[in-house]
Amino acid sequence: MESSTVTPHDRAEELRGIRREAESGSLRATEAQHAKGKLTARERIELLLDAGSFKEVEQLRRHRATGFGLEAKKPYTDGVITGWGTVEGRTVFVYAHDFRIFGGALGEAHATKIHKIMDMAISAGAPLVSLNDGAGARIQEGVSALAGYGGIFQRNTRASGVIPQISVMLGPCAGGAAYSPALTDFVFMVRETSQMFITGPDVVKAVTGEEITQNGLGGADVHAETSGVAHFAYDDEETCIAEVRYLIGMLPSNNRENPPAAPSDDPADRRGDVLLDLVPADGNRPYDMHQVIEELVDDGDYLEIHERWARNIICALARMDGQVVGIVANQPQSLAGVLDIEASEKAARFVQMCDAFNIPIITLLDVPGFLPGVDQEHGGIIRHGAKLLYAYCNATVPRISLILRKAYGGAYIVMDSQSIGADLTYAWPTNEIAVMGAEGAANVVFRRQIAESDQPDVTREQLVKEYKAELMHPYYAAERGLVDDVIDPADTRSTLIAGLAMLRVKHADLPARKHGNPPT
């Protein structure tokens, strides 16, 4: 009698067929995705992770929703691909919206898959990368879909400061969905193809009458230059994802580890004689702080965060003697390097990130003060400037500050001065540390003498010189113990590296508390 029993070989072949269906998806939808200049979710994952390292989770998941035709369309993966792999051999978790399925819209099963991979990343202590390309909540599933976002937000918050979270925007991200990237550590965007906004152009027009395109409202350049929502913006997906890999290589896997070191052929004791010519002694002459950073770090290589937003301050990750450091530096080429609302916010968030992930902070000061003006005061410069002050005071990682030229007033204190806890403070012989500039100080201190003088301009000039000689000479702060040493600019790299090596075993405990209440 002939057997009709299904064999294990038959089942294995059936499984292979299901996997092929799940992995290939609709050819028509794939062509439509490519026609928009966009890669598919799986192509993006292949670019992000080391070749052959991806292990998918819940590939065969399907939704259980009914109504509005959903019961007739139940594709595998439910529109999101989740799993883990490696980047340069280190474990990284990832989820990627598949725009070919329901436009990447989030449903209940879709959200549950994301929740699971986020929980796995937190438990494993490994970075989480989200490749975002979705149309928001799946309307057909109603509030069940919407609640899925709440679960994502809650996990974003729980993972904050525990594992690096990186959001890569590769398509639309509208409404409540935009809050998940906003809760993560870094946001990458691609020009023309990715947009983020809470309410789209149609709603904006209906409510305010303003007409604007999607890119004009929430495109990559808008968020990289104006809103500060995006840390990085690139022209194409390939470059964007390559930079994500580079960033991951600078970050620890979690808050219990140190960032990965890398061997360096750049000598730790390399002299930087060029620094003597890069920075003018005249405090009124601008220069490019980027050139200073290039001279100090290994091989002149660094990754600038928020490069095009709040350009009067520079935040960057780099290596010195192979060890990762975070650099915060005033930029005299933009607004003379003053601190304003946006610069304070930018630097505060960067300092908090460095502190969360055990990255030592080097602060390069050339700051004439906070930006004056009605707009700044009414915009809350006190509150926003306090964010940077709070971030530095709260940071327990090694902190070294270097004063290149100006360090005036409250801005000097806020920019990691010794008085708020910098472990080491150095200055160049061109430093000017004071309550304010000599001209302004003379006008206040010697106001009566100048007013009563027969030659007020001559008297003012003479008194300015006296004030500088008495209270603003290069060794004034060092003589009072507010600067650990005045150093030759050419020795800066070796001095900083020696300080970092000494501080590598630094341990500092914060007071027992549930959490602080930082200014917002």
mmCIF file of N, CA and C in Angstrom, residues 38-91:
data_model
loop_
_atom_site.group_PDB
_atom_site.id
_atom_site.type_symbol
_atom_site.label_atom_id
_atom_site.label_comp_id
_atom_site.label_asym_id
_atom_site.label_seq_id
_atom_site.Cartn_x
_atom_site.Cartn_y
_atom_site.Cartn_z
ATOM 1 N N LYS A 38 15.293 54.329 -3.234
ATOM 2 C CA LYS A 38 15.423 53.776 -1.894
ATOM 3 C C LYS A 38 15.767 52.291 -1.957
ATOM 4 N N LEU A 39 16.538 51.845 -0.979
ATOM 5 C CA LEU A 39 16.857 50.429 -0.865
ATOM 6 C C LEU A 39 15.747 49.716 -0.096
ATOM 7 N N THR A 40 15.700 48.401 -0.220
ATOM 8 C CA THR A 40 14.750 47.631 0.576
ATOM 9 C C THR A 40 15.306 47.451 1.982
ATOM 10 N N ALA A 41 14.462 47.030 2.900
ATOM 11 C CA ALA A 41 14.876 46.851 4.290
ATOM 12 C C ALA A 41 16.030 45.859 4.403
ATOM 13 N N ARG A 42 15.951 44.779 3.645
ATOM 14 C CA ARG A 42 17.017 43.762 3.726
ATOM 15 C C ARG A 42 18.318 44.260 3.113
ATOM 16 N N GLU A 43 18.223 45.040 2.064
ATOM 17 C CA GLU A 43 19.434 45.618 1.471
ATOM 18 C C GLU A 43 20.111 46.568 2.457
ATOM 19 N N ARG A 44 19.324 47.291 3.200
ATOM 20 C CA ARG A 44 19.873 48.207 4.208
ATOM 21 C C ARG A 44 20.560 47.434 5.327
ATOM 22 N N ILE A 45 19.944 46.364 5.778
ATOM 23 C CA ILE A 45 20.545 45.552 6.837
ATOM 24 C C ILE A 45 21.866 44.955 6.367
ATOM 25 N N GLU A 46 21.922 44.536 5.108
ATOM 26 C CA GLU A 46 23.163 43.981 4.553
ATOM 27 C C GLU A 46 24.287 45.017 4.562
ATOM 28 N N LEU A 47 23.946 46.287 4.308
ATOM 29 C CA LEU A 47 24.953 47.352 4.337
ATOM 30 C C LEU A 47 25.414 47.637 5.765
ATOM 31 N N LEU A 48 24.492 47.544 6.706
ATOM 32 C CA LEU A 48 24.804 47.895 8.084
ATOM 33 C C LEU A 48 25.670 46.844 8.770
ATOM 34 N N LEU A 49 25.338 45.579 8.595
ATOM 35 C CA LEU A 49 25.975 44.516 9.371
ATOM 36 C C LEU A 49 27.087 43.834 8.580
ATOM 37 N N ASP A 50 27.991 43.204 9.310
ATOM 38 C CA ASP A 50 29.051 42.422 8.674
ATOM 39 C C ASP A 50 28.425 41.332 7.811
ATOM 40 N N ALA A 51 29.058 41.046 6.701
ATOM 41 C CA ALA A 51 28.519 40.077 5.733
ATOM 42 C C ALA A 51 28.218 38.736 6.403
ATOM 43 N N GLY A 52 27.001 38.251 6.179
ATOM 44 C CA GLY A 52 26.606 36.931 6.663
ATOM 45 C C GLY A 52 26.342 36.831 8.147
ATOM 46 N N SER A 53 26.320 37.967 8.871
ATOM 47 C CA SER A 53 26.187 37.901 10.332
ATOM 48 C C SER A 53 24.748 38.041 10.820
ATOM 49 N N PHE A 54 23.809 38.426 9.943
ATOM 50 C CA PHE A 54 22.447 38.730 10.396
ATOM 51 C C PHE A 54 21.671 37.478 10.771
ATOM 52 N N LYS A 55 21.072 37.494 11.960
ATOM 53 C CA LYS A 55 20.198 36.432 12.435
ATOM 54 C C LYS A 55 18.817 37.031 12.669
ATOM 55 N N GLU A 56 17.848 36.596 11.886
ATOM 56 C CA GLU A 56 16.523 37.199 11.947
ATOM 57 C C GLU A 56 15.668 36.568 13.033
ATOM 58 N N VAL A 57 14.829 37.374 13.629
ATOM 59 C CA VAL A 57 13.910 36.925 14.678
ATOM 60 C C VAL A 57 12.476 37.123 14.194
ATOM 61 N N GLU A 58 11.651 36.129 14.372
ATOM 62 C CA GLU A 58 10.224 36.179 14.031
ATOM 63 C C GLU A 58 9.985 36.559 12.564
ATOM 64 N N GLN A 59 10.707 35.896 11.686
ATOM 65 C CA GLN A 59 10.508 36.139 10.255
ATOM 66 C C GLN A 59 9.114 35.711 9.802
ATOM 67 N N LEU A 60 8.580 34.691 10.441
ATOM 68 C CA LEU A 60 7.300 34.131 9.995
ATOM 69 C C LEU A 60 6.093 34.743 10.716
ATOM 70 N N ARG A 61 6.317 35.794 11.463
ATOM 71 C CA ARG A 61 5.209 36.447 12.186
ATOM 72 C C ARG A 61 4.227 37.051 11.197
ATOM 73 N N ARG A 62 2.907 36.913 11.505
ATOM 74 C CA ARG A 62 1.857 37.523 10.693
ATOM 75 C C ARG A 62 0.834 38.153 11.624
ATOM 76 N N HIS A 63 0.168 39.177 11.141
ATOM 77 C CA HIS A 63 -0.836 39.828 11.983
ATOM 78 C C HIS A 63 -2.089 38.964 12.090
ATOM 79 N N ARG A 64 -2.897 39.241 13.108
ATOM 80 C CA ARG A 64 -4.152 38.504 13.336
ATOM 81 C C ARG A 64 -5.364 39.407 13.213
ATOM 82 N N ALA A 65 -5.162 40.597 12.672
ATOM 83 C CA ALA A 65 -6.244 41.572 12.576
ATOM 84 C C ALA A 65 -7.247 41.184 11.495
ATOM 85 N N THR A 66 -8.471 41.633 11.685
ATOM 86 C CA THR A 66 -9.519 41.398 10.690
ATOM 87 C C THR A 66 -10.224 42.715 10.388
ATOM 88 N N GLY A 67 -10.971 42.695 9.301
ATOM 89 C CA GLY A 67 -11.698 43.897 8.903
ATOM 90 C C GLY A 67 -10.901 44.740 7.936
ATOM 91 N N PHE A 68 -11.629 45.496 7.109
ATOM 92 C CA PHE A 68 -11.023 46.391 6.116
ATOM 93 C C PHE A 68 -10.076 45.646 5.168
ATOM 94 N N GLY A 69 -10.356 44.360 4.972
ATOM 95 C CA GLY A 69 -9.572 43.569 4.031
ATOM 96 C C GLY A 69 -8.281 43.006 4.584
ATOM 97 N N LEU A 70 -7.983 43.247 5.847
ATOM 98 C CA LEU A 70 -6.715 42.777 6.412
ATOM 99 C C LEU A 70 -6.641 41.255 6.472
ATOM 100 N N GLU A 71 -7.788 40.613 6.695
ATOM 101 C CA GLU A 71 -7.748 39.153 6.814
ATOM 102 C C GLU A 71 -7.309 38.473 5.531
ATOM 103 N N ALA A 72 -7.424 39.181 4.413
ATOM 104 C CA ALA A 72 -7.025 38.604 3.120
ATOM 105 C C ALA A 72 -5.576 38.910 2.769
ATOM 106 N N LYS A 73 -4.937 39.727 3.595
ATOM 107 C CA LYS A 73 -3.548 40.108 3.316
ATOM 108 C C LYS A 73 -2.741 39.952 4.594
ATOM 109 N N LYS A 74 -2.023 38.817 4.670
ATOM 110 C CA LYS A 74 -1.272 38.518 5.889
ATOM 111 C C LYS A 74 0.162 38.102 5.526
ATOM 112 N N PRO A 75 0.968 39.055 5.072
ATOM 113 C CA PRO A 75 2.333 38.726 4.643
ATOM 114 C C PRO A 75 3.236 38.377 5.825
ATOM 115 N N TYR A 76 4.239 37.548 5.543
ATOM 116 C CA TYR A 76 5.230 37.227 6.565
ATOM 117 C C TYR A 76 6.026 38.487 6.925
ATOM 118 N N THR A 77 6.523 38.533 8.137
ATOM 119 C CA THR A 77 7.291 39.631 8.771
ATOM 120 C C THR A 77 6.384 40.757 9.238
ATOM 121 N N ASP A 78 5.200 40.903 8.673
ATOM 122 C CA ASP A 78 4.262 41.974 9.008
ATOM 123 C C ASP A 78 4.879 43.362 8.839
ATOM 124 N N GLY A 79 5.816 43.470 7.924
ATOM 125 C CA GLY A 79 6.309 44.805 7.566
ATOM 126 C C GLY A 79 7.467 45.320 8.391
ATOM 127 N N VAL A 80 8.078 44.471 9.215
ATOM 128 C CA VAL A 80 9.284 44.893 9.935
ATOM 129 C C VAL A 80 10.219 43.690 10.083
ATOM 130 N N ILE A 81 11.481 43.921 9.811
ATOM 131 C CA ILE A 81 12.491 42.864 9.903
ATOM 132 C C ILE A 81 13.316 43.121 11.155
ATOM 133 N N THR A 82 13.416 42.128 12.015
ATOM 134 C CA THR A 82 14.111 42.292 13.292
ATOM 135 C C THR A 82 15.161 41.203 13.458
ATOM 136 N N GLY A 83 16.230 41.527 14.189
ATOM 137 C CA GLY A 83 17.259 40.532 14.450
ATOM 138 C C GLY A 83 18.539 41.166 14.964
ATOM 139 N N TRP A 84 19.607 40.400 14.883
ATOM 140 C CA TRP A 84 20.900 40.906 15.320
ATOM 141 C C TRP A 84 21.992 40.411 14.377
ATOM 142 N N GLY A 85 23.128 41.081 14.466
ATOM 143 C CA GLY A 85 24.303 40.707 13.686
ATOM 144 C C GLY A 85 25.511 41.361 14.318
ATOM 145 N N THR A 86 26.537 41.597 13.524
ATOM 146 C CA THR A 86 27.730 42.240 14.069
ATOM 147 C C THR A 86 28.157 43.419 13.192
ATOM 148 N N VAL A 87 28.793 44.383 13.825
ATOM 149 C CA VAL A 87 29.462 45.484 13.133
ATOM 150 C C VAL A 87 30.906 45.474 13.616
ATOM 151 N N GLU A 88 31.816 45.183 12.718
ATOM 152 C CA GLU A 88 33.234 45.012 13.068
ATOM 153 C C GLU A 88 33.377 43.999 14.202
ATOM 154 N N GLY A 89 32.572 42.928 14.115
ATOM 155 C CA GLY A 89 32.675 41.821 15.058
ATOM 156 C C GLY A 89 31.931 41.998 16.365
ATOM 157 N N ARG A 90 31.310 43.171 16.579
ATOM 158 C CA ARG A 90 30.593 43.431 17.824
ATOM 159 C C ARG A 90 29.085 43.329 17.598
ATOM 160 N N THR A 91 28.376 42.712 18.540
ATOM 161 C CA THR A 91 26.943 42.473 18.387
ATOM 162 C C THR A 91 26.157 43.782 18.330
#
